[in-house]
mmCIF file of C-alpha atoms in Angstrom:
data_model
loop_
_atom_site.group_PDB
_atom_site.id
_atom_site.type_symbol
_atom_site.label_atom_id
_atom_site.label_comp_id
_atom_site.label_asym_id
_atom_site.label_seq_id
_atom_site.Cartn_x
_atom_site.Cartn_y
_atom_site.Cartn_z
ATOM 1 C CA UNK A 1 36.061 7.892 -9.092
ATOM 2 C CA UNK A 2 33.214 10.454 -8.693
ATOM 3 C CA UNK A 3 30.979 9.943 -5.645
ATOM 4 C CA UNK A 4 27.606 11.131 -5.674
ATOM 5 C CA UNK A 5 24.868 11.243 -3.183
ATOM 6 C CA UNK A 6 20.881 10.153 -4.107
ATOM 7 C CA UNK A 7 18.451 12.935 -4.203
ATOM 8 C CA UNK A 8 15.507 12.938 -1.795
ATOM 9 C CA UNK A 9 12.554 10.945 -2.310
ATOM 10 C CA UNK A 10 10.000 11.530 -4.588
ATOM 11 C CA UNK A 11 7.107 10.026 -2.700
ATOM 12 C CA UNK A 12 4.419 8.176 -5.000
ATOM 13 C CA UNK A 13 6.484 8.472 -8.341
ATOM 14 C CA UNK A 14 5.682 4.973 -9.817
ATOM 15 C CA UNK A 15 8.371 2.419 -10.755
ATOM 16 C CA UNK A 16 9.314 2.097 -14.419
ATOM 17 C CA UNK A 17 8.689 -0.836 -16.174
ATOM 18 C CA UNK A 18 11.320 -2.927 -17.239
ATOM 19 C CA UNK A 19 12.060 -6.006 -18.902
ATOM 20 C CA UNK A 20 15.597 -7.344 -18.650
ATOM 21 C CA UNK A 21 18.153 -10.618 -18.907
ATOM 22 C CA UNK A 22 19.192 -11.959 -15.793
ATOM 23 C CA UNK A 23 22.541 -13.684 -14.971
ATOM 24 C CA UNK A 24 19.993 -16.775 -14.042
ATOM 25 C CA UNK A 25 19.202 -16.846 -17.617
ATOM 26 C CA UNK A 26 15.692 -15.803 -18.100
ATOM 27 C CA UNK A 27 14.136 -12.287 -18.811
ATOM 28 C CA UNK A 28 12.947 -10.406 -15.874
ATOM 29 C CA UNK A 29 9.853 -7.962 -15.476
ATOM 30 C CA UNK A 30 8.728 -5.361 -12.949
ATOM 31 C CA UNK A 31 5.757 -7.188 -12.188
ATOM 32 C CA UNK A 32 7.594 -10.269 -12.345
ATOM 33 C CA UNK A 33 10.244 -9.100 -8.966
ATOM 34 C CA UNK A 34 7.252 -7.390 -7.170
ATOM 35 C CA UNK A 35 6.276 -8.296 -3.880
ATOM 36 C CA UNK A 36 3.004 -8.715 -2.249
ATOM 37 C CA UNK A 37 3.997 -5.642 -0.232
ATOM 38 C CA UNK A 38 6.616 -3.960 -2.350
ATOM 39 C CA UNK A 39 10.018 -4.208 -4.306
ATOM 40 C CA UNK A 40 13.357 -2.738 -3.157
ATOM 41 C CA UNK A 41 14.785 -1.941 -6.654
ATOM 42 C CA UNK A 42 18.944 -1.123 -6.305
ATOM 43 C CA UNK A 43 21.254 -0.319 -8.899
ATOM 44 C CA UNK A 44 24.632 -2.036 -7.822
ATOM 45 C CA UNK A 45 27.749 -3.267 -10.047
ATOM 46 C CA UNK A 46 30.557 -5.560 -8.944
ATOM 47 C CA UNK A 47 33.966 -3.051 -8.854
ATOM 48 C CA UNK A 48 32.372 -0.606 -6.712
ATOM 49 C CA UNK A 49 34.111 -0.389 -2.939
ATOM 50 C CA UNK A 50 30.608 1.409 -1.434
ATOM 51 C CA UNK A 51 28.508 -1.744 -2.718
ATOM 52 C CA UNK A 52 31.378 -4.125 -1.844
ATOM 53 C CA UNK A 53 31.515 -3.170 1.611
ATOM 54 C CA UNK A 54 27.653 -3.638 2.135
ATOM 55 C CA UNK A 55 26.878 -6.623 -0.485
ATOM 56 C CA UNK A 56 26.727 -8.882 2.701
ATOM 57 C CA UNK A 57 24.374 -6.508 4.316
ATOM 58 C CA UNK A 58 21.700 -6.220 1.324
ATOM 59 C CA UNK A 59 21.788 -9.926 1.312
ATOM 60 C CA UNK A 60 20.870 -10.061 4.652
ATOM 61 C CA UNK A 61 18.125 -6.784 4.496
ATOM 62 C CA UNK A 62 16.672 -8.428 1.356
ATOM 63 C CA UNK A 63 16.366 -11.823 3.134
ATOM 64 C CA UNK A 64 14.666 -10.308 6.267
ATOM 65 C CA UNK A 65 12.400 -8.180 3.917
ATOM 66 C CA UNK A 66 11.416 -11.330 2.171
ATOM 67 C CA UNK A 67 8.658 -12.494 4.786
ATOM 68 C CA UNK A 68 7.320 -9.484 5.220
ATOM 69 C CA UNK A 69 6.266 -9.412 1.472
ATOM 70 C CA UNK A 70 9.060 -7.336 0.063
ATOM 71 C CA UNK A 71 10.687 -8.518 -2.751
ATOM 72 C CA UNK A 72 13.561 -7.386 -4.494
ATOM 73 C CA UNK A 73 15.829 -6.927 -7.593
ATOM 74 C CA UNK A 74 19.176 -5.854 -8.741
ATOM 75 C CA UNK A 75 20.510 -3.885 -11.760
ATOM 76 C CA UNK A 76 23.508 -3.474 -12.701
ATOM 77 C CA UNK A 77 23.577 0.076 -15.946
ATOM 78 C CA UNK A 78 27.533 0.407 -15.582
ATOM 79 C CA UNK A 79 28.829 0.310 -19.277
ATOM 80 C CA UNK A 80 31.478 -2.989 -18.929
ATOM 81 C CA UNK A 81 33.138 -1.727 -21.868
ATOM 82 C CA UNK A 82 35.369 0.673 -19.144
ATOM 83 C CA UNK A 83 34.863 -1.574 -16.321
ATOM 84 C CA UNK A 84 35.087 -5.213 -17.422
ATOM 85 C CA UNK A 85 34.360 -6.154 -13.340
ATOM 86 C CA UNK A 86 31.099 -5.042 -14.389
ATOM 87 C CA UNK A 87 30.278 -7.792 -17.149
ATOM 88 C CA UNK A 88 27.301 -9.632 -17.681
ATOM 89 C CA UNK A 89 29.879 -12.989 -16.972
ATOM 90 C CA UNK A 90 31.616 -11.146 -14.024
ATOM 91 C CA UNK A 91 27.897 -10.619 -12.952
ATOM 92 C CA UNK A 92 27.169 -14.297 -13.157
ATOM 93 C CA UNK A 93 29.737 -14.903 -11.338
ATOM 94 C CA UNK A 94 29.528 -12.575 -8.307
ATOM 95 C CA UNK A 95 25.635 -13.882 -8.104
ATOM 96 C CA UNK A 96 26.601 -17.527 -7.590
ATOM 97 C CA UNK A 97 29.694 -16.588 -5.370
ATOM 98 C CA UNK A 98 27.322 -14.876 -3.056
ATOM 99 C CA UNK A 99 24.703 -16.705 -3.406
ATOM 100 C CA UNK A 100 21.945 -13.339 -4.630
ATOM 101 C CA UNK A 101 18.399 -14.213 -3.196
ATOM 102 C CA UNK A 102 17.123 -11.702 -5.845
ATOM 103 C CA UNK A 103 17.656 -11.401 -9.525
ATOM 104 C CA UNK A 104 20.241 -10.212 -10.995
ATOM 105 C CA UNK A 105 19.507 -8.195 -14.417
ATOM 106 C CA UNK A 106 22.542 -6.379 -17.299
ATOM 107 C CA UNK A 107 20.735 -2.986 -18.198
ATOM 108 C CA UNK A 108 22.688 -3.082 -21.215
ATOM 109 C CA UNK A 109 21.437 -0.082 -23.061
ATOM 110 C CA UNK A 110 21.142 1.842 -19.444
ATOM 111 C CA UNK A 111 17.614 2.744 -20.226
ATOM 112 C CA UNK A 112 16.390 1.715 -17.052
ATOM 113 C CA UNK A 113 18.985 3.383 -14.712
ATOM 114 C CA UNK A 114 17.782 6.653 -16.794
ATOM 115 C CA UNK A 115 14.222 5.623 -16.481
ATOM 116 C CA UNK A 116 14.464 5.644 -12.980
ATOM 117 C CA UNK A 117 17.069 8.326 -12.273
ATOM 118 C CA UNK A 118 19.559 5.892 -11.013
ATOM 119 C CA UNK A 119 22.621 8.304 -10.216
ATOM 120 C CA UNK A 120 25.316 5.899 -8.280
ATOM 121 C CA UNK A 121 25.820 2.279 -7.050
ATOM 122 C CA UNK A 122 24.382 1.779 -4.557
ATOM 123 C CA UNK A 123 20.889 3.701 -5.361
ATOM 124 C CA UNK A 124 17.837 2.023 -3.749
ATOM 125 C CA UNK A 125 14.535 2.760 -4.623
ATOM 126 C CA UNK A 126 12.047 1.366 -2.284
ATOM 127 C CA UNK A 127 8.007 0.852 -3.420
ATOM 128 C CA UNK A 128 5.201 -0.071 -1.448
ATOM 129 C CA UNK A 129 2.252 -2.628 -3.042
ATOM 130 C CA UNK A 130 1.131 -0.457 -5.887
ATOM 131 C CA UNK A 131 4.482 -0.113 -6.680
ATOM 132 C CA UNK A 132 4.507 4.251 -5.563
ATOM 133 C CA UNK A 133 8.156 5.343 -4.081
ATOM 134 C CA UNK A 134 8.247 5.250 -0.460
ATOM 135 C CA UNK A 135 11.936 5.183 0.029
ATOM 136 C CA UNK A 136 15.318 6.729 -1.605
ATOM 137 C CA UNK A 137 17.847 6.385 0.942
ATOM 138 C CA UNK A 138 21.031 4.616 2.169
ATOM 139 C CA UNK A 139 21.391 1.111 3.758
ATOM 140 C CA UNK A 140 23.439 1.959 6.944
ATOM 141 C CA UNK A 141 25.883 4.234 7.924
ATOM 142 C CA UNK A 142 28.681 2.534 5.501
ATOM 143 C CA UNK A 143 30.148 4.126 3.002
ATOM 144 C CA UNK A 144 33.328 2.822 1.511
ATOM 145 C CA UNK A 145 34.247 0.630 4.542
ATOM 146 C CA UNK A 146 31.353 -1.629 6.033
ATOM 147 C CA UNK A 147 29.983 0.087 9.452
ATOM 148 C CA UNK A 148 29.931 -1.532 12.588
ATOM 149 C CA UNK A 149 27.614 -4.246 13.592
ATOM 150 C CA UNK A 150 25.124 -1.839 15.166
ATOM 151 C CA UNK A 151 24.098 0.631 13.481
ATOM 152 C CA UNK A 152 20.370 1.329 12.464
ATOM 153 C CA UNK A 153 19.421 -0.562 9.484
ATOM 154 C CA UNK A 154 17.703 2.186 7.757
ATOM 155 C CA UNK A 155 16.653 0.726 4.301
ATOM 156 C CA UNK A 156 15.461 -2.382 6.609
ATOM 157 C CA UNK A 157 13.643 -0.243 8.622
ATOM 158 C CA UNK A 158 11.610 1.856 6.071
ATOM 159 C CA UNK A 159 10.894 -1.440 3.875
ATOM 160 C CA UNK A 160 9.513 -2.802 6.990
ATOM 161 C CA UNK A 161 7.247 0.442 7.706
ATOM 162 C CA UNK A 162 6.117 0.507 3.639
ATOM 163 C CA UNK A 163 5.816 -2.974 3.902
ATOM 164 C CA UNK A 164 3.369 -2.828 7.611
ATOM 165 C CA UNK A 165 1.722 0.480 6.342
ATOM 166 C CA UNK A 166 2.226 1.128 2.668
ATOM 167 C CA UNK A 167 4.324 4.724 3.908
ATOM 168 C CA UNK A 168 7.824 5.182 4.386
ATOM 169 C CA UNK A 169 9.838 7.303 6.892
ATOM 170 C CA UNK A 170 9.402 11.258 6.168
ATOM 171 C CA UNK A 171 13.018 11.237 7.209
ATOM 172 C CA UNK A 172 15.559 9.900 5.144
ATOM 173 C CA UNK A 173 19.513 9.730 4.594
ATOM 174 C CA UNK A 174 20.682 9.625 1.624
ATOM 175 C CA UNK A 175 22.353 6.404 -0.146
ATOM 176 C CA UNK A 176 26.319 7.421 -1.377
ATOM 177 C CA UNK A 177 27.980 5.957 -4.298
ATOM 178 C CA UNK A 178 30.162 5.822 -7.199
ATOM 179 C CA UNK A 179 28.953 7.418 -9.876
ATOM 180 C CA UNK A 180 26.762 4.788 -12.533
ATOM 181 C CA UNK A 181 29.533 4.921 -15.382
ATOM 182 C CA UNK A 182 27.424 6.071 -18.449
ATOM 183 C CA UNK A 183 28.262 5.337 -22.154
ATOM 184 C CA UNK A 184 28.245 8.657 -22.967
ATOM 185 C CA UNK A 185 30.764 10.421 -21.007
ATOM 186 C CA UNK A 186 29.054 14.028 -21.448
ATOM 187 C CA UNK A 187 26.313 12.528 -18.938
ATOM 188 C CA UNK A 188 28.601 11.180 -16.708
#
């Protein structure tokens, strides 16, 4: 396992478009996730120990985010092929289990993940209202185990400040991850 850290933020760069199935059955657009103030896009996948130890945690941040006119959306770019915990019906699965408040989308041909420069699960790229970067950082201080109870919410935090005035934080920590597990091993 190959654990990789996000690279800083590239304030403004505009969100890709994408248009992908989700494990609720319908296609999914960018426009179609955005919120009035923003969308927290994050790569995750289901086998990975740094996004199982903070799935609780987004669900909670995306939640909170929600009233504040932040919106968000999950993608999962792993090829399943290698990882079969990472299937579109392992997906489906993992979505009902924990009950996602945000869509769940297979970027099959991992077009998207390269689109954005997706590099590890979890990566979370945070846009204000005209959908410009604002934040590329981590969710907390976990990494593979969940950190305590108190630490600073950090993704919550900047969303909040994009979300109140359209900037996020000049300072920010990078997310940590496994690798996104790439068809093409040379890329990996």
């Amino acid at each position: 396992m190959v654990s990789l850290e996000t690279p800083v933020c590239d304030f403004g760069a505009p969100a890709s478009d994408f248009t992908l199935p989700g494990v609720d059955g319908r296609s999914w657009s960018l426009k179609e996730c955005a919120g009035e103030n923003g969308l927290l896009v994050m790569f995750i996948c289901n086998h990975c120990p740094y996004v199982k130890a903070v799935q609780q945690r987004i669900i909670r941040d995306v939640n909170d985010l929600k009233p504040l006119g932040i919106n968000a959306v999950a993608i999962m770019s792993n090829d399943p092929a290698d990882y079969p915990e990472d299937s579109f019906e392992s997906m489906q699965r993992v979505a009902q289990e924990l009950d996602y408040p945000f869509p769940y989308l297979f970027d099959e041909s991992q077009a998207v993940a390269k689109a954005y420069g997706a590099i590890c699960t979890p990566d979370f790229f945070g846009y204000n209202a005209e959908l410009e970067l604002q934040y590329r950082g981590r969710l907390d201080a976990s990494r593979k185990e969940t950190a305590a109870g108190n630490v600073r919410r950090d993704l919550f935090e900047a969303m909040k400040q994009v979300a109140e005035t359209g900037q996020g934080p000049q300072e920010q920590i990078p997310s940590m991850g496994c690798s996104i597990k790439w068809r093409d091993a040379s890329t990996d």
